[in-house]
Coordinates of C-alpha atoms and ligand atoms in Angstrom, one line a residue:
X1187 CA -0.6 16.6 -9.8
X1188 CA 0.7 14.2 -7.1
X1189 CA 0.6 11.0 -9.1
X1190 CA 2.8 11.0 -12.2
X1191 CA 2.2 8.4 -14.8
X1192 CA 4.2 7.4 -17.9
X1193 CA 4.4 4.4 -20.3
X1194 CA 8.0 3.8 -21.4
X1195 CA 9.6 0.7 -23.0
X1196 CA 6.6 -1.6 -22.0
X1197 CA 6.5 -0.4 -18.4
X1198 CA 3.6 1.7 -17.0
X1199 CA 5.1 3.8 -14.1
X1200 CA 3.0 5.1 -11.3
X1201 CA 5.1 7.6 -9.3
X1202 CA 3.7 9.0 -6.0
X1203 CA 4.9 12.5 -5.9
X1204 CA 3.8 14.6 -3.0
X1205 CA 7.0 14.9 -1.0
X1206 CA 5.9 18.0 0.9
X1207 CA 3.3 15.7 2.7
X1208 CA 5.6 12.7 2.7
X1209 CA 3.6 11.2 -0.2
X1210 CA 0.4 10.9 1.9
X1211 CA -2.4 9.6 -0.4
X1212 CA -5.5 11.7 -1.0
X1213 CA -8.8 10.6 -2.5
X1214 CA -7.7 12.2 -5.8
X1215 CA -4.4 10.3 -5.8
X1216 CA -6.1 6.9 -5.2
X1217 CA -8.4 7.7 -8.2
X1218 CA -5.3 8.6 -10.3
X1219 CA -3.6 5.4 -9.4
X1220 CA -6.7 3.4 -10.1
X1221 CA -7.1 5.0 -13.5
X1222 CA -3.4 4.2 -14.3
X1223 CA -3.8 0.5 -13.3
X1224 CA -7.0 0.1 -15.4
X1225 CA -5.2 1.7 -18.4
X1226 CA -2.1 -0.4 -17.9
X1227 CA -4.3 -3.5 -17.9
X1228 CA -6.0 -2.5 -21.1
X1229 CA -2.9 -1.3 -23.0
X1230 CA -1.3 -4.1 -25.1
X1231 CA 1.9 -2.1 -25.2
X1232 CA 2.2 -2.4 -21.4
X1233 CA 4.0 -5.6 -20.2
X1234 CA 4.4 -4.6 -16.5
X1235 CA 3.6 -1.9 -14.0
X1236 CA 6.1 -0.1 -11.7
X1237 CA 5.0 1.7 -8.6
X1238 CA 7.5 4.1 -7.0
X1239 CA 7.8 7.0 -4.7
X1240 CA 10.3 9.8 -4.0
X1241 CA 13.8 9.7 -2.6
X1242 CA 13.4 8.9 1.2
X1243 CA 9.7 8.3 1.1
X1244 CA 7.5 5.7 -0.7
X1245 CA 4.3 6.8 1.0
X1246 CA 3.2 7.8 4.5
X1247 CA -0.1 6.1 3.8
X1248 CA -3.5 7.5 3.7
X1249 CA -3.7 11.3 4.1
X1250 CA -4.8 11.7 7.8
X1251 CA -6.6 15.0 7.0
X1252 CA -8.7 13.1 4.5
X1253 CA -9.4 10.5 7.1
X1254 CA -10.9 13.2 9.3
X1255 CA -12.7 15.3 6.7
X1256 CA -13.7 12.7 4.1
X1257 CA -13.6 9.2 5.7
X1258 CA -14.1 6.4 3.2
X1259 CA -17.4 4.7 3.4
X1260 CA -19.5 7.5 4.7
X1261 CA -23.2 6.4 4.2
X1262 CA -22.2 3.0 2.8
X1263 CA -20.0 0.0 3.6
X1264 CA -17.1 2.0 2.1
X1265 CA -16.3 -0.5 -0.6
X1266 CA -17.0 2.0 -3.4
X1267 CA -14.8 4.8 -2.2
X1268 CA -11.6 5.6 -4.1
X1269 CA -9.3 3.7 -1.7
X1270 CA -11.4 0.5 -2.2
X1271 CA -11.4 1.0 -6.0
X1272 CA -7.7 1.3 -5.9
X1273 CA -7.4 -2.0 -3.8
X1274 CA -9.6 -3.7 -6.3
X1275 CA -7.7 -2.4 -9.3
X1276 CA -4.4 -3.6 -7.9
X1277 CA -5.9 -7.1 -7.2
X1278 CA -7.4 -7.1 -10.7
X1279 CA -4.2 -6.1 -12.4
X1280 CA -3.2 -9.2 -14.4
X1281 CA 0.2 -7.8 -15.5
X1282 CA 3.2 -8.1 -13.2
X1283 CA 3.4 -5.2 -10.7
X1284 CA 6.9 -4.2 -9.4
X1285 CA 7.3 -1.9 -6.4
X1286 CA 10.4 0.3 -5.8
X1287 CA 10.1 1.2 -2.1
X1288 CA 12.2 4.4 -2.2
X1289 CA 11.9 5.1 1.5
X1290 CA 9.3 5.0 4.3
X1291 CA 6.3 2.9 3.6
X1292 CA 3.5 3.4 6.2
X1293 CA 0.0 1.9 6.5
X1294 CA -1.2 1.2 2.9
X1295 CA 2.3 2.0 1.8
X1296 CA 3.2 -1.4 3.3
X1297 CA -0.1 -3.3 2.7
X1298 CA -0.1 -2.5 -1.0
X1299 CA 3.2 -4.3 -1.3
X1300 CA 1.5 -7.5 -0.2
X1301 CA -0.3 -7.4 -3.6
X1302 CA 2.7 -6.6 -5.8
X1303 CA 4.6 -9.4 -7.5
X1304 CA 8.1 -8.0 -7.0
X1305 CA 9.1 -5.7 -4.2
X1306 CA 12.6 -4.0 -4.0
X1307 CA 13.3 -1.9 -0.9
X1308 CA 15.8 0.9 -0.5
X1309 CA 18.3 0.3 2.3
X1310 CA 17.0 3.5 3.9
X1311 CA 13.4 2.4 4.0
X1312 CA 11.3 1.7 7.1
X1313 CA 8.0 -0.2 6.8
X1314 CA 5.2 0.0 9.3
X1315 CA 1.5 -0.8 9.7
X1316 CA 0.5 1.4 12.7
X1317 CA -3.3 0.9 12.2
X1318 CA -4.0 0.0 15.8
X1319 CA -1.9 2.9 17.1
X1320 CA -4.2 5.1 15.1
X1321 CA -7.4 3.6 16.6
X1322 CA -7.9 1.6 13.3
X1323 CA -7.7 -2.0 12.2
X1324 CA -5.6 -3.6 9.4
X1325 CA -6.7 -3.1 5.8
X1326 CA -6.0 -4.4 2.3
X1327 CA -6.2 -8.1 3.5
X1328 CA -3.2 -7.5 5.7
X1329 CA -5.0 -9.3 8.6
X1330 CA -5.0 -12.4 6.4
X1331 CA -1.7 -12.1 4.4
X1332 CA 0.7 -10.8 7.1
X1333 CA 0.1 -13.8 9.5
X1334 CA 0.3 -16.1 6.5
X1335 CA 3.7 -14.7 5.5
X1336 CA 5.4 -14.5 8.9
X1337 CA 3.3 -16.5 11.4
X1338 CA 0.9 -15.1 14.1
X1339 CA 3.6 -14.0 16.6
X1340 CA 5.7 -11.9 14.3
X1341 CA 2.5 -10.5 12.6
X1342 CA 1.3 -9.4 16.1
X1343 CA 4.4 -7.3 16.5
X1344 CA 3.7 -5.6 13.2
X1345 CA -0.1 -5.4 13.3
X1346 CA -0.9 -5.1 17.0
X1347 CA 2.1 -3.2 18.3
X1348 CA 2.6 -1.4 15.0
X1349 CA 6.4 -2.0 15.2
X1350 CA 8.4 -0.6 12.3
X1351 CA 10.7 -3.0 10.5
X1352 CA 13.8 -2.8 8.5
X1353 CA 14.2 -3.6 4.7
X1354 CA 16.2 -6.7 5.7
X1355 CA 13.3 -7.9 7.9
X1356 CA 10.9 -7.2 5.0
X1357 CA 13.0 -9.6 2.9
X1358 CA 13.4 -12.1 5.6
X1359 CA 9.6 -12.3 6.3
X1360 CA 8.7 -12.5 2.6
X1361 CA 7.3 -9.1 1.9
X1362 CA 10.2 -8.0 -0.3
X1363 CA 12.5 -9.6 -2.7
X1364 CA 15.7 -7.7 -2.0
X1365 CA 17.3 -4.6 -0.4
X1366 CA 19.1 -2.2 -2.8
X1367 CA 21.2 0.9 -2.2
X1368 CA 18.8 3.9 -2.2
X1369 CA 20.3 5.3 -5.4
X1370 CA 19.7 2.0 -7.3
X1371 CA 16.3 0.8 -6.2
X1372 CA 14.2 2.4 -8.9
X1373 CA 16.5 1.4 -11.7
X1374 CA 16.7 -2.2 -10.4
X1375 CA 12.9 -2.4 -10.2
X1376 CA 12.6 -1.0 -13.7
X1377 CA 15.0 -3.5 -15.1
X1378 CA 13.0 -6.3 -13.5
X1379 CA 9.8 -4.8 -15.0
X1380 CA 11.4 -4.5 -18.4
X1381 CA 12.3 -8.2 -18.5
X1382 CA 8.6 -8.9 -19.2
X1383 CA 9.2 -7.4 -22.7
X1384 CA 11.1 -10.6 -23.5
X1385 CA 8.4 -12.9 -22.1
X1386 CA 5.1 -14.1 -23.7
X1387 CA 2.4 -11.8 -22.2
X1388 CA -0.4 -14.4 -22.3
X1389 CA 1.5 -17.0 -20.3
X1390 CA 2.6 -14.4 -17.8
X1391 CA -1.0 -13.2 -17.3
X1392 CA -2.4 -16.7 -16.9
X1393 CA 0.5 -17.7 -14.5
X1394 CA -0.2 -14.7 -12.4
X1395 CA -4.0 -15.4 -12.3
X1396 CA -3.2 -19.0 -11.3
X1397 CA -1.0 -17.8 -8.4
X1398 CA -3.8 -15.6 -7.1
X1399 CA -6.8 -17.8 -7.8
X1400 CA -6.8 -20.0 -4.7
X1401 CA -7.1 -17.0 -2.3
X1402 CA -8.9 -14.5 -4.5
X1403 CA -12.4 -14.8 -3.1
X1404 CA -11.1 -15.0 0.5
X1405 CA -9.0 -12.0 -0.1
X1406 CA -11.9 -10.0 -1.4
X1407 CA -14.1 -11.1 1.5
X1408 CA -11.4 -10.1 4.1
X1409 CA -10.9 -6.7 2.4
X1410 CA -14.7 -6.1 2.7
X1411 CA -14.8 -7.2 6.3
X1412 CA -11.8 -5.1 7.3
X1413 CA -13.2 -2.2 5.3
X1414 CA -16.5 -2.2 7.2
X1415 CA -14.7 -2.2 10.6
X1416 CA -12.1 0.3 9.4
X1417 CA -14.9 2.8 8.3
X1418 CA -16.5 2.5 11.7
X1419 CA -13.2 2.9 13.5
X1420 CA -12.4 6.1 11.5
X1421 CA -15.3 7.7 13.3
X1422 CA -14.3 6.4 16.8
X1423 CA -13.2 8.6 19.6
X1424 CA -9.9 6.5 19.7
X1425 CA -9.1 7.4 16.1
X1426 CA -10.1 11.0 16.6
X1427 CA -7.6 11.3 19.5
X1428 CA -4.9 9.6 17.4
X1429 CA -5.4 11.9 14.4
X1430 CA -5.6 15.1 16.5
X1431 CA -2.4 14.1 18.3
X1432 CA -0.7 13.6 15.0
X1433 CA -1.5 17.1 13.8
X1434 CA -0.8 18.6 17.2
X1435 CA 2.6 16.8 17.1
X1436 CA 2.1 15.1 20.5
X1437 CA 1.7 11.6 21.8
X1438 CA -1.9 10.3 21.8
X1439 CA -3.5 9.7 25.2
X1440 CA -5.7 6.6 25.2
X1441 CA -5.9 6.4 29.0
X1442 CA -9.5 7.7 29.0
X1443 CA -10.9 4.9 26.8
Ligands
COA1232 N1 -1.4 12.4 6.2 C1 -1.4 13.7 6.2 N2 -0.3 14.5 6.3 C2 0.9 13.8 6.5 C3 1.0 12.4 6.6 C4 -0.2 11.7 6.4 N3 -0.2 10.4 6.4 N4 2.3 12.1 6.8 C5 3.0 13.2 6.8 N5 2.2 14.3 6.7 C6 2.5 15.7 6.7 C7 2.8 16.2 8.1 O1 1.6 16.6 8.7 C8 3.7 17.4 7.8 O2 2.9 18.5 7.3 P1 3.3 20.0 7.8 O3 4.7 20.2 7.1 O4 2.2 20.8 7.1 O5 3.4 20.0 9.3 C9 4.5 16.9 6.6 O6 3.7 15.9 6.0 C10 5.9 16.3 6.9 O7 5.7 15.3 7.9 P2 6.5 15.2 9.2 O8 5.8 14.3 10.2 O9 6.9 16.5 9.7 O10 7.8 14.4 8.6 P3 8.8 13.5 9.4 O11 10.0 13.2 8.5 O12 9.1 14.0 10.8 O13 8.1 12.1 9.6 C11 6.6 10.3 8.8 C12 7.7 11.3 8.4 C13 6.2 9.6 7.5 C14 7.3 9.2 9.7 C15 5.5 10.9 9.6 O14 5.0 12.0 8.9 C16 4.3 10.0 9.9 O15 4.4 9.2 10.8 N6 3.2 10.2 9.2 C17 2.0 9.5 9.4 C18 2.0 8.1 9.0 C19 0.7 7.4 9.3 O16 0.4 7.2 10.4 N7 0.0 7.1 8.2 C20 -1.4 6.6 8.2 C21 -1.3 5.1 8.3 S1 -2.9 4.4 8.3

């Protein structure tokens, strides 16, 4: 099993655990994370959710082999596939979600952070959204939220050039709360999550809903629009070249397009 879940001391933990593939997320893993989020929302004993990875890697994003063999959205607009269900479950989670970014966070590894309430990043982490480099387009409302957070120019570095950024830059541009030594990031995030055991859950829930309400419909609309384009792009010759290059461990050649 590559997603480990546990509920302990009021915190539902979702641990991404597939280190041999750099925690790349498969369809089954999205489903397991969705189930965990839905259970956490329904369980009165859960006061907060903690999402974490493995030492040195949070997640390398969507499994690229899955992209090639089982692209989301085949035969539909893609919004019902496991990855979109996961996105929806994270948006719908009305309990605080805390992320401990234990290492590299790529693609959805970074965009999921945009929908967490607290983000703590290891000093060894690197974040990147290399969608365009893969022949794809931004997802999980990152085309909306990233420019809002850091302005168009810096967002263009991250979303068009796919430039990686440091934990300090993630804090500076508002994606993360703080940088922690690698050995401390999970415990720190857990302590933040456990603070909700001392707070009134109804007020926390309603406050979180209020913070999300003004943008919620827009966010869902953007996720749908991005998703439709993303699903088409997954089948594009540009994306095929990028995926093949990844597995052949070479640089992609986009000169023919
Ligand atoms: N999907 C599928 N397999 C992946 C993967 C992914 N997203 N990321 C890593 N892997 C696999 C590699 O193919 C490799 O498998 P192998 O041992 O069978 O050859 C294994 O995980 C280790 O990865 P490797 O690239 O050798 O590790 P690294 O330490 O040199 O680099 C990363 C780590 C995360 C920087 C690099 O793997 C990477 O860039 N991954 C792809 C990230 C990406 O583009 N994600 C999609 C965003 S939409």
